[in-house]
Amino acid sequence: MARLRHRARAVLLTGLAALAACSRDRGEPGALRVEGPALGTSFSLTVPRAAAAERSRIAAAARDEIERVDRLMSTYREDSEISRFNRHRSTDPFPLSEETLAVLEAARSASALTGGAFDVTVGPLVDAWGFGPDGRGVPPSDDDLERLRGRTGWRRLELEPQGGRARKGVPGLQCDLSAIAKGYAVDRVASALERLGYRDHFVEVGGEVRAGGTNQDGGPWRVGVERPVAVGRSVQRILRVSDTGAATSGDYRDFRELDGRRLGHVLDPRTGRPASGRVASATVLDPSAMRADALATAMLALGEREGLALAEREGLAVLLIVREADGSLREAVSSGLRARMSAEGP
């Protein structure tokens, strides 16, 4: 699992048809589009039928939610709550907000569900492999990995929601919520829009999305999954979605070559090493964009066999794009997603 700045950016497009429609929205009465910075990346939302008198209120509500999540969970801000928690070099309890504790609890649930393939404490290992801000060029030794793994691990994070605090099992433990906080922000904005009476909406933060209700034409939203190639951009598949969150994670924009081997930036927290499978891209649909965000990351670490087995066991809607030895790509689709694709069209 890697941090936001190292994940394939904008791997979830809004689909070619949806992009064109959004461009038309700018000049159509009733359609609203809002954009801005969020969590070290960007956000956008589309409300196809927004009352003119409520546009400012809609935009303000969305930005308030984004700013709240950014202030609590962004690793780009030294004053964020999670950054202050990471600087807390003690095993004494540390007070945290209800929101941050809820996301940490969701992260722990994703870790347990995936057998540790998702882990928000893996940041030091990401840095050691050269995918952190320092870009260190020499891979860590076995001794380095053993030392770093001694201060990572989701089971070393103890949560006390009733007391409003968290406790580190080891003083050096740190949490990076970048692979789950974007999805949480999407859910927060979507909920805010629904409270204002706007069930039809499309919210995107750093490539993670939630599609609510219908688009400007009264049909399902169209979400494009990017073809996982290092050069150029094209759409691999378009999914029609409604009332669901969606997230994609990929290894094809950020990787290193070492002794003729391609090392993707997504690590397997269970080994502390780059994921060794051939899954180039993983897309997950789930009612919660936050859960989809975490599980899409985990799928790259799990690989095709483990990932699909988990998807079938849990009824997850998953699309894996697998890179073959000869460089060709093929799709592996869970039955949960196949059923949705049949119901919603190609």
Short mmCIF file of N, CA and C in Angstrom, two decimals, residues 4-5 28 50 98 109 117 127 179 191 207 262 295 312 336-337 346:
data_model
loop_
_atom_site.label_atom_id
_atom_site.label_comp_id
_atom_site.label_asym_id
_atom_site.label_seq_id
_atom_site.Cartn_x
_atom_site.Cartn_y
_atom_site.Cartn_z
N LEU A 4 -0.91 8.65 -1.00
CA LEU A 4 -1.63 9.34 -2.06
C LEU A 4 -0.70 9.84 -3.15
N ARG A 5 0.39 10.48 -2.78
CA ARG A 5 1.20 11.11 -3.81
C ARG A 5 1.89 10.09 -4.70
N GLU A 28 -25.38 25.23 -19.14
CA GLU A 28 -26.78 24.84 -19.04
C GLU A 28 -27.39 25.34 -17.74
N ALA A 50 -29.23 21.92 -10.10
CA ALA A 50 -29.05 22.73 -8.89
C ALA A 50 -29.85 24.01 -8.98
N GLU A 98 -13.72 12.50 16.49
CA GLU A 98 -14.62 11.39 16.14
C GLU A 98 -14.41 10.96 14.69
N SER A 109 -10.65 -2.28 10.04
CA SER A 109 -11.57 -3.27 9.50
C SER A 109 -11.09 -3.78 8.15
N ALA A 117 -3.31 -6.91 4.05
CA ALA A 117 -2.88 -6.37 2.76
C ALA A 117 -3.14 -4.88 2.66
N ASP A 127 8.83 4.83 2.32
CA ASP A 127 9.99 5.72 2.24
C ASP A 127 11.27 4.93 2.00
N ALA A 179 -4.67 6.57 1.59
CA ALA A 179 -5.33 5.55 0.79
C ALA A 179 -6.73 5.23 1.28
N SER A 191 -22.84 13.02 1.33
CA SER A 191 -23.85 13.10 2.40
C SER A 191 -24.33 14.53 2.59
N GLY A 207 -9.47 11.08 -7.77
CA GLY A 207 -9.73 9.87 -8.54
C GLY A 207 -10.72 8.92 -7.89
N ARG A 262 10.76 -4.98 -12.54
CA ARG A 262 9.92 -3.80 -12.34
C ARG A 262 9.32 -3.85 -10.94
N LEU A 295 -10.02 -0.94 -0.23
CA LEU A 295 -9.97 -2.28 -0.83
C LEU A 295 -9.30 -2.27 -2.19
N GLU A 312 -15.07 -12.90 -4.08
CA GLU A 312 -16.15 -13.87 -4.14
C GLU A 312 -16.68 -14.19 -2.75
N GLY A 336 -19.59 -10.40 -8.46
CA GLY A 336 -20.33 -9.26 -7.95
C GLY A 336 -20.36 -8.10 -8.93
N LEU A 337 -19.24 -7.86 -9.61
CA LEU A 337 -19.20 -6.79 -10.61
C LEU A 337 -19.87 -7.25 -11.90
N PRO A 346 -23.17 -2.51 -20.88
CA PRO A 346 -21.72 -2.61 -21.09
C PRO A 346 -21.01 -1.31 -20.75
#
